[in-house]
PDB file of C-alpha atoms in Angstrom:
ATOM      1  CA  GLU K   1     -11.711  -3.273 -28.383  1.00 69.00           C
ATOM      2  CA  THR K   2     -14.203  -5.860 -27.139  1.00 73.00           C
ATOM      3  CA  GLY K   3     -15.259  -7.335 -30.480  1.00 88.00           C
ATOM      4  CA  VAL K   4     -18.832  -6.155 -29.921  1.00 94.00           C
ATOM      5  CA  THR K   5     -20.072  -3.822 -32.634  1.00 95.00           C
ATOM      6  CA  GLN K   6     -23.179  -1.668 -32.857  1.00 96.00           C
ATOM      7  CA  SER K   7     -24.847   0.243 -35.651  1.00 96.00           C
ATOM      8  CA  PRO K   8     -25.615   2.955 -36.334  1.00 97.00           C
ATOM      9  CA  THR K   9     -23.378   5.188 -34.230  1.00 95.00           C
ATOM     10  CA  HIS K  10     -25.862   8.037 -34.093  1.00 96.00           C
ATOM     11  CA  LEU K  11     -29.516   8.331 -35.007  1.00 96.00           C
ATOM     12  CA  ILE K  12     -32.058  11.149 -35.034  1.00 98.00           C
ATOM     13  CA  LYS K  13     -35.779  10.341 -35.078  1.00 98.00           C
ATOM     14  CA  THR K  14     -38.984  12.214 -34.431  1.00 98.00           C
ATOM     15  CA  ARG K  15     -41.576  11.398 -31.826  1.00 98.00           C
ATOM     16  CA  GLY K  16     -43.900   8.556 -32.853  1.00 98.00           C
ATOM     17  CA  GLN K  17     -41.444   6.942 -35.241  1.00 98.00           C
ATOM     18  CA  GLN K  18     -39.935   3.496 -34.932  1.00 98.00           C
ATOM     19  CA  VAL K  19     -36.229   2.636 -34.706  1.00 98.00           C
ATOM     20  CA  THR K  20     -34.086  -0.496 -35.025  1.00 98.00           C
ATOM     21  CA  LEU K  21     -30.651  -0.740 -33.461  1.00 98.00           C
ATOM     22  CA  ARG K  22     -28.233  -3.555 -34.232  1.00 98.00           C
ATOM     23  CA  CYS K  23     -25.556  -5.399 -32.312  1.00 97.00           C
ATOM     24  CA  SER K  24     -23.024  -8.054 -33.283  1.00 94.00           C
ATOM     25  CA  SER K  25     -21.751 -10.046 -30.343  1.00 90.00           C
ATOM     26  CA  GLN K  26     -18.209 -11.119 -29.648  1.00 84.00           C
ATOM     27  CA  SER K  27     -17.257 -14.431 -31.226  1.00 82.00           C
ATOM     28  CA  GLY K  28     -18.402 -17.356 -29.078  1.00 81.00           C
ATOM     29  CA  HIS K  29     -20.857 -15.301 -27.018  1.00 86.00           C
ATOM     30  CA  ASN K  30     -24.476 -16.460 -27.220  1.00 87.00           C
ATOM     31  CA  THR K  31     -25.997 -14.044 -24.701  1.00 89.00           C
ATOM     32  CA  VAL K  32     -26.776 -10.437 -25.600  1.00 93.00           C
ATOM     33  CA  SER K  33     -28.061  -7.791 -23.187  1.00 94.00           C
ATOM     34  CA  TRP K  34     -29.347  -4.322 -24.006  1.00 97.00           C
ATOM     35  CA  TYR K  35     -29.087  -1.281 -21.761  1.00 97.00           C
ATOM     36  CA  GLN K  36     -30.386   2.279 -21.946  1.00 98.00           C
ATOM     37  CA  GLN K  37     -28.141   4.998 -20.577  1.00 97.00           C
ATOM     38  CA  ALA K  38     -29.762   8.405 -20.159  1.00 95.00           C
ATOM     39  CA  LEU K  39     -27.484  11.421 -19.995  1.00 92.00           C
ATOM     40  CA  GLY K  40     -25.631  11.545 -16.686  1.00 89.00           C
ATOM     41  CA  GLN K  41     -27.016   8.213 -15.502  1.00 93.00           C
ATOM     42  CA  GLY K  42     -25.852   4.636 -15.220  1.00 95.00           C
ATOM     43  CA  PRO K  43     -27.069   2.078 -17.746  1.00 97.00           C
ATOM     44  CA  GLN K  44     -30.487   0.531 -17.125  1.00 97.00           C
ATOM     45  CA  PHE K  45     -31.172  -3.073 -18.141  1.00 95.00           C
ATOM     46  CA  ILE K  46     -33.751  -3.399 -20.930  1.00 96.00           C
ATOM     47  CA  PHE K  47     -33.673  -7.120 -21.694  1.00 93.00           C
ATOM     48  CA  GLN K  48     -31.448 -10.069 -22.458  1.00 91.00           C
ATOM     49  CA  TYR K  49     -31.465 -12.683 -25.192  1.00 91.00           C
ATOM     50  CA  TYR K  50     -30.052 -16.175 -24.836  1.00 87.00           C
ATOM     51  CA  ARG K  51     -30.185 -18.668 -27.693  1.00 86.00           C
ATOM     52  CA  GLU K  52     -32.704 -16.508 -29.558  1.00 90.00           C
ATOM     53  CA  GLU K  53     -35.162 -16.276 -26.639  1.00 90.00           C
ATOM     54  CA  GLU K  54     -35.842 -13.311 -24.368  1.00 89.00           C
ATOM     55  CA  ASN K  55     -34.413 -14.286 -20.991  1.00 85.00           C
ATOM     56  CA  GLY K  56     -35.011 -11.504 -18.548  1.00 86.00           C
ATOM     57  CA  ARG K  57     -36.517  -8.039 -18.904  1.00 89.00           C
ATOM     58  CA  GLY K  58     -36.160  -4.801 -17.011  1.00 90.00           C
ATOM     59  CA  ASN K  59     -38.802  -2.175 -16.310  1.00 92.00           C
ATOM     60  CA  PHE K  60     -39.406  -1.145 -19.907  1.00 96.00           C
ATOM     61  CA  PRO K  61     -42.750  -1.087 -21.767  1.00 96.00           C
ATOM     62  CA  PRO K  62     -43.645  -3.580 -24.516  1.00 96.00           C
ATOM     63  CA  ARG K  63     -42.858  -1.045 -27.229  1.00 97.00           C
ATOM     64  CA  PHE K  64     -39.236  -2.008 -26.527  1.00 98.00           C
ATOM     65  CA  SER K  65     -38.741  -5.356 -28.236  1.00 97.00           C
ATOM     66  CA  GLY K  66     -35.859  -7.375 -29.540  1.00 96.00           C
ATOM     67  CA  LEU K  67     -34.621 -10.245 -31.597  1.00 96.00           C
ATOM     68  CA  GLN K  68     -31.625 -12.513 -31.549  1.00 95.00           C
ATOM     69  CA  PHE K  69     -30.521 -14.326 -34.690  1.00 93.00           C
ATOM     70  CA  PRO K  70     -28.879 -17.758 -35.122  1.00 91.00           C
ATOM     71  CA  ASN K  71     -25.471 -16.080 -35.409  1.00 89.00           C
ATOM     72  CA  TYR K  72     -26.211 -14.443 -31.982  1.00 90.00           C
ATOM     73  CA  SER K  73     -26.405 -10.925 -33.369  1.00 93.00           C
ATOM     74  CA  SER K  74     -29.321  -8.930 -32.016  1.00 96.00           C
ATOM     75  CA  GLU K  75     -31.714  -6.092 -32.718  1.00 97.00           C
ATOM     76  CA  LEU K  76     -33.450  -3.672 -30.409  1.00 98.00           C
ATOM     77  CA  ASN K  77     -36.690  -2.203 -31.751  1.00 98.00           C
ATOM     78  CA  VAL K  78     -38.470   0.740 -30.217  1.00 98.00           C
ATOM     79  CA  ASN K  79     -41.936   1.690 -31.446  1.00 97.00           C
ATOM     80  CA  ALA K  80     -43.845   4.943 -30.920  1.00 97.00           C
ATOM     81  CA  LEU K  81     -40.734   6.850 -29.911  1.00 98.00           C
ATOM     82  CA  GLU K  82     -41.026   9.332 -27.060  1.00 98.00           C
ATOM     83  CA  LEU K  83     -38.746  12.233 -26.194  1.00 97.00           C
ATOM     84  CA  ASP K  84     -37.563  10.360 -23.078  1.00 97.00           C
ATOM     85  CA  ASP K  85     -36.240   7.565 -25.284  1.00 98.00           C
ATOM     86  CA  SER K  86     -33.323   9.848 -26.175  1.00 98.00           C
ATOM     87  CA  ALA K  87     -30.311   8.045 -24.727  1.00 97.00           C
ATOM     88  CA  LEU K  88     -27.233   5.974 -25.400  1.00 97.00           C
ATOM     89  CA  TYR K  89     -28.189   2.363 -26.113  1.00 98.00           C
ATOM     90  CA  LEU K  90     -25.561  -0.173 -25.163  1.00 97.00           C
ATOM     91  CA  CYS K  91     -25.335  -3.766 -26.192  1.00 96.00           C
ATOM     92  CA  ALA K  92     -23.256  -6.288 -24.235  1.00 95.00           C
ATOM     93  CA  SER K  93     -22.406  -9.866 -25.046  1.00 93.00           C
ATOM     94  CA  SER K  94     -21.310 -12.666 -22.780  1.00 89.00           C
ATOM     95  CA  HIS K  95     -20.543 -16.356 -22.681  1.00 82.00           C
ATOM     96  CA  PRO K  96     -22.912 -18.424 -20.532  1.00 70.00           C
ATOM     97  CA  HIS K  97     -20.096 -19.762 -18.375  1.00 68.00           C
ATOM     98  CA  VAL K  98     -18.284 -16.464 -17.936  1.00 74.00           C
ATOM     99  CA  GLU K  99     -19.827 -13.785 -15.747  1.00 76.00           C
ATOM    100  CA  THR K 100     -18.347 -10.752 -17.489  1.00 87.00           C
ATOM    101  CA  GLN K 101     -20.273  -8.763 -20.095  1.00 91.00           C
ATOM    102  CA  TYR K 102     -18.410  -7.003 -22.871  1.00 92.00           C
ATOM    103  CA  PHE K 103     -19.912  -3.831 -24.231  1.00 95.00           C
ATOM    104  CA  GLY K 104     -20.151  -2.309 -27.656  1.00 95.00           C
ATOM    105  CA  PRO K 105     -19.560   1.394 -28.335  1.00 94.00           C
ATOM    106  CA  GLY K 106     -23.265   2.220 -28.193  1.00 96.00           C
ATOM    107  CA  THR K 107     -25.802   3.964 -30.392  1.00 97.00           C
ATOM    108  CA  ARG K 108     -26.742   7.534 -29.505  1.00 97.00           C
ATOM    109  CA  LEU K 109     -30.462   8.076 -30.213  1.00 98.00           C
ATOM    110  CA  LEU K 110     -31.984  11.531 -30.254  1.00 98.00           C
ATOM    111  CA  VAL K 111     -35.764  11.853 -30.440  1.00 98.00           C
ATOM    112  CA  LEU K 112     -37.082  15.257 -31.501  1.00 97.00           C
TER     113      LEU K 112
ATOM    114  CA  ALA R   1     -34.174  -5.993  -5.843  1.00 78.00           C
ATOM    115  CA  GLN R   2     -30.548  -5.106  -5.775  1.00 87.00           C
ATOM    116  CA  THR R   3     -29.354  -1.503  -5.691  1.00 94.00           C
ATOM    117  CA  VAL R   4     -25.936   0.048  -6.227  1.00 97.00           C
ATOM    118  CA  THR R   5     -24.988   3.443  -4.815  1.00 97.00           C
ATOM    119  CA  GLN R   6     -22.072   5.635  -5.796  1.00 98.00           C
ATOM    120  CA  SER R   7     -22.108   8.652  -3.511  1.00 96.00           C
ATOM    121  CA  GLN R   8     -19.312  10.595  -5.196  1.00 97.00           C
ATOM    122  CA  PRO R   9     -20.582  12.205  -8.419  1.00 96.00           C
ATOM    123  CA  GLU R  10     -17.140  13.700  -9.122  1.00 97.00           C
ATOM    124  CA  MET R  11     -13.600  13.114  -7.947  1.00 97.00           C
ATOM    125  CA  SER R  12     -10.275  14.586  -8.960  1.00 97.00           C
ATOM    126  CA  VAL R  13      -6.715  13.484  -8.359  1.00 97.00           C
ATOM    127  CA  GLN R  14      -3.266  14.755  -9.177  1.00 97.00           C
ATOM    128  CA  GLU R  15      -1.411  12.768 -11.802  1.00 97.00           C
ATOM    129  CA  ALA R  16       0.701   9.972 -10.230  1.00 97.00           C
ATOM    130  CA  GLU R  17      -1.303  10.107  -6.999  1.00 97.00           C
ATOM    131  CA  THR R  18      -3.754   7.541  -5.617  1.00 98.00           C
ATOM    132  CA  VAL R  19      -7.531   7.894  -5.574  1.00 98.00           C
ATOM    133  CA  THR R  20     -10.314   5.729  -4.146  1.00 98.00           C
ATOM    134  CA  LEU R  21     -13.828   5.578  -5.573  1.00 98.00           C
ATOM    135  CA  SER R  22     -16.624   4.365  -3.320  1.00 98.00           C
ATOM    136  CA  CYS R  23     -19.486   1.975  -4.014  1.00 98.00           C
ATOM    137  CA  THR R  24     -22.050   0.390  -1.738  1.00 98.00           C
ATOM    138  CA  TYR R  25     -24.723  -2.090  -2.697  1.00 97.00           C
ATOM    139  CA  ASP R  26     -27.747  -3.738  -1.213  1.00 96.00           C
ATOM    140  CA  THR R  27     -28.656  -7.375  -1.752  1.00 93.00           C
ATOM    141  CA  SER R  28     -30.114 -10.313   0.098  1.00 91.00           C
ATOM    142  CA  GLU R  29     -28.086 -12.775  -1.960  1.00 89.00           C
ATOM    143  CA  SER R  30     -24.917 -14.432  -0.734  1.00 89.00           C
ATOM    144  CA  ASP R  31     -23.333 -15.218  -4.091  1.00 89.00           C
ATOM    145  CA  TYR R  32     -22.796 -12.499  -6.657  1.00 92.00           C
ATOM    146  CA  TYR R  33     -20.251 -10.629  -8.732  1.00 93.00           C
ATOM    147  CA  LEU R  34     -19.168  -7.022  -8.533  1.00 96.00           C
ATOM    148  CA  PHE R  35     -17.563  -5.011 -11.298  1.00 96.00           C
ATOM    149  CA  TRP R  36     -15.989  -1.684 -11.986  1.00 98.00           C
ATOM    150  CA  TYR R  37     -16.408  -0.395 -15.514  1.00 97.00           C
ATOM    151  CA  LYS R  38     -14.777   2.668 -17.027  1.00 97.00           C
ATOM    152  CA  GLN R  39     -16.542   4.798 -19.630  1.00 96.00           C
ATOM    153  CA  PRO R  40     -14.290   7.388 -21.329  1.00 93.00           C
ATOM    154  CA  PRO R  41     -15.718  10.127 -23.569  1.00 87.00           C
ATOM    155  CA  SER R  42     -15.622   7.631 -26.427  1.00 80.00           C
ATOM    156  CA  ARG R  43     -18.615   5.984 -24.612  1.00 83.00           C
ATOM    157  CA  GLN R  44     -17.263   2.421 -24.776  1.00 88.00           C
ATOM    158  CA  MET R  45     -17.822   0.713 -21.438  1.00 93.00           C
ATOM    159  CA  ILE R  46     -14.562  -1.025 -20.517  1.00 94.00           C
ATOM    160  CA  LEU R  47     -14.178  -3.602 -17.767  1.00 95.00           C
ATOM    161  CA  VAL R  48     -11.628  -2.494 -15.171  1.00 97.00           C
ATOM    162  CA  ILE R  49     -11.861  -5.188 -12.532  1.00 96.00           C
ATOM    163  CA  ARG R  50     -14.253  -7.810 -11.146  1.00 95.00           C
ATOM    164  CA  GLN R  51     -14.709  -9.525  -7.790  1.00 96.00           C
ATOM    165  CA  GLU R  52     -16.438 -12.771  -6.910  1.00 93.00           C
ATOM    166  CA  ALA R  53     -18.306 -12.472  -3.613  1.00 92.00           C
ATOM    167  CA  TYR R  54     -17.218 -15.915  -2.455  1.00 90.00           C
ATOM    168  CA  LYS R  55     -13.552 -14.898  -2.668  1.00 89.00           C
ATOM    169  CA  GLN R  56     -12.187 -13.131   0.388  1.00 85.00           C
ATOM    170  CA  GLN R  57      -9.085 -11.967  -1.446  1.00 91.00           C
ATOM    171  CA  ASN R  58      -9.418  -8.532  -3.029  1.00 94.00           C
ATOM    172  CA  ALA R  59      -9.012  -8.436  -6.793  1.00 93.00           C
ATOM    173  CA  THR R  60      -6.061  -6.602  -8.327  1.00 94.00           C
ATOM    174  CA  GLU R  61      -5.342  -5.644 -11.928  1.00 93.00           C
ATOM    175  CA  ASN R  62      -2.077  -3.751 -12.327  1.00 95.00           C
ATOM    176  CA  ARG R  63      -2.692  -0.248 -10.885  1.00 97.00           C
ATOM    177  CA  PHE R  64      -6.312  -1.026 -10.013  1.00 97.00           C
ATOM    178  CA  SER R  65      -7.354  -2.815  -6.853  1.00 97.00           C
ATOM    179  CA  VAL R  66     -10.535  -3.170  -4.846  1.00 97.00           C
ATOM    180  CA  ASN R  67     -11.408  -3.193  -1.179  1.00 97.00           C
ATOM    181  CA  PHE R  68     -14.299  -5.642  -0.900  1.00 97.00           C
ATOM    182  CA  GLN R  69     -16.071  -5.644   2.445  1.00 96.00           C
ATOM    183  CA  LYS R  70     -18.893  -8.188   2.132  1.00 95.00           C
ATOM    184  CA  ALA R  71     -20.434  -7.640   5.548  1.00 95.00           C
ATOM    185  CA  ALA R  72     -20.529  -3.893   4.996  1.00 96.00           C
ATOM    186  CA  LYS R  73     -21.649  -4.346   1.368  1.00 96.00           C
ATOM    187  CA  SER R  74     -18.897  -2.040   0.237  1.00 97.00           C
ATOM    188  CA  PHE R  75     -16.778  -2.302  -2.918  1.00 97.00           C
ATOM    189  CA  SER R  76     -14.312   0.547  -3.441  1.00 98.00           C
ATOM    190  CA  LEU R  77     -11.848   0.958  -6.304  1.00 98.00           C
ATOM    191  CA  LYS R  78      -8.323   2.204  -5.713  1.00 98.00           C
ATOM    192  CA  ILE R  79      -6.351   3.603  -8.622  1.00 98.00           C
ATOM    193  CA  SER R  80      -2.632   3.949  -7.942  1.00 98.00           C
ATOM    194  CA  ASP R  81      -0.204   6.113  -9.900  1.00 97.00           C
ATOM    195  CA  SER R  82      -3.081   7.890 -11.672  1.00 98.00           C
ATOM    196  CA  GLN R  83      -2.536   8.607 -15.349  1.00 97.00           C
ATOM    197  CA  LEU R  84      -4.208  11.073 -17.710  1.00 96.00           C
ATOM    198  CA  GLY R  85      -5.792   8.139 -19.536  1.00 95.00           C
ATOM    199  CA  ASP R  86      -7.660   7.181 -16.372  1.00 97.00           C
ATOM    200  CA  ALA R  87      -9.958  10.186 -16.769  1.00 97.00           C
ATOM    201  CA  ALA R  88     -13.462   8.795 -17.335  1.00 97.00           C
ATOM    202  CA  MET R  89     -16.788   7.943 -15.741  1.00 97.00           C
ATOM    203  CA  TYR R  90     -16.466   4.941 -13.457  1.00 98.00           C
ATOM    204  CA  PHE R  91     -19.442   2.705 -12.816  1.00 98.00           C
ATOM    205  CA  CYS R  92     -19.840   0.099 -10.136  1.00 98.00           C
ATOM    206  CA  ALA R  93     -22.080  -2.819 -11.117  1.00 97.00           C
ATOM    207  CA  TYR R  94     -23.648  -5.878  -9.490  1.00 95.00           C
ATOM    208  CA  ARG R  95     -24.625  -9.224 -10.985  1.00 92.00           C
ATOM    209  CA  SER R  96     -26.338 -12.130  -9.314  1.00 88.00           C
ATOM    210  CA  ALA R  97     -24.625 -15.515  -9.393  1.00 83.00           C
ATOM    211  CA  ASN R  98     -27.837 -17.368  -8.626  1.00 76.00           C
ATOM    212  CA  PRO R  99     -27.698 -20.532 -10.726  1.00 58.00           C
ATOM    213  CA  SER R 100     -31.485 -20.697 -10.987  1.00 62.00           C
ATOM    214  CA  TYR R 101     -31.263 -17.670 -13.229  1.00 59.00           C
ATOM    215  CA  PHE R 102     -28.929 -19.202 -15.761  1.00 56.00           C
ATOM    216  CA  GLY R 103     -28.676 -16.816 -18.679  1.00 54.00           C
ATOM    217  CA  ASN R 104     -30.224 -13.933 -16.732  1.00 61.00           C
ATOM    218  CA  GLU R 105     -27.051 -12.004 -16.237  1.00 75.00           C
ATOM    219  CA  LYS R 106     -28.324  -8.465 -15.942  1.00 88.00           C
ATOM    220  CA  LEU R 107     -26.007  -5.882 -14.493  1.00 93.00           C
ATOM    221  CA  THR R 108     -27.302  -3.328 -12.013  1.00 94.00           C
ATOM    222  CA  PHE R 109     -25.266  -0.130 -12.218  1.00 97.00           C
ATOM    223  CA  GLY R 110     -24.668   2.802  -9.927  1.00 97.00           C
ATOM    224  CA  THR R 111     -24.947   6.374 -11.161  1.00 97.00           C
ATOM    225  CA  GLY R 112     -21.237   6.732 -11.733  1.00 97.00           C
ATOM    226  CA  THR R 113     -18.298   8.831 -10.558  1.00 98.00           C
ATOM    227  CA  ARG R 114     -16.612  11.239 -12.942  1.00 97.00           C
ATOM    228  CA  LEU R 115     -12.853  11.093 -12.362  1.00 98.00           C
ATOM    229  CA  THR R 116     -10.674  14.009 -13.447  1.00 97.00           C
ATOM    230  CA  ILE R 117      -6.889  13.738 -13.549  1.00 97.00           C
ATOM    231  CA  ILE R 118      -5.011  16.966 -12.844  1.00 97.00           C
ATOM    232  CA  PRO R 119      -1.684  17.188 -14.725  1.00 95.00           C
TER     233      PRO R 119
END
């Protein structure tokens, strides 16, 4: 167990809808990163939040957005869902002076 | 941009034997970190081992060790005395250590190697 939690575990949405995924970071970690893992692929970096500000973004469109709260928990929001958004979404937290990221169990999103 | 390549989509090993998973990467940076993560069917990504590029000594964690060849940009994982619980997807990952990107700690992953343990 890493101490990083994510909710919900599974989610089914239809194309065009919006979804919010949540992540609680490990105690003492103020950096949260989000990754998308398509079936059979390695995780792809979406973005990172540090002290409530977006601090780095991967090759994802603006309909992928996020928030980080004062307690360092985070949300990933995806608008106008597309079929290709079906994936496992992983959240990872880290301490700014420690290079290792610790992952949550992920949220499996299915878009129909 | 950095890239990570895992050329073995699947590997299998007899229980109690030794197996080596391969990883190569491409970067123009001199200071970085490399990781091996394990992802069992439960989906949780678990850190197996990490290596700092500035350290010449290969990292070791119990039955897991790496062969880090900086000049060749190679980072293989050796699992000794394989156990049934080692069955999982294994991902190699890269992270820059560039201090000018403080807070930007994105991991770049390979496509993974599925390891099967044969009883």
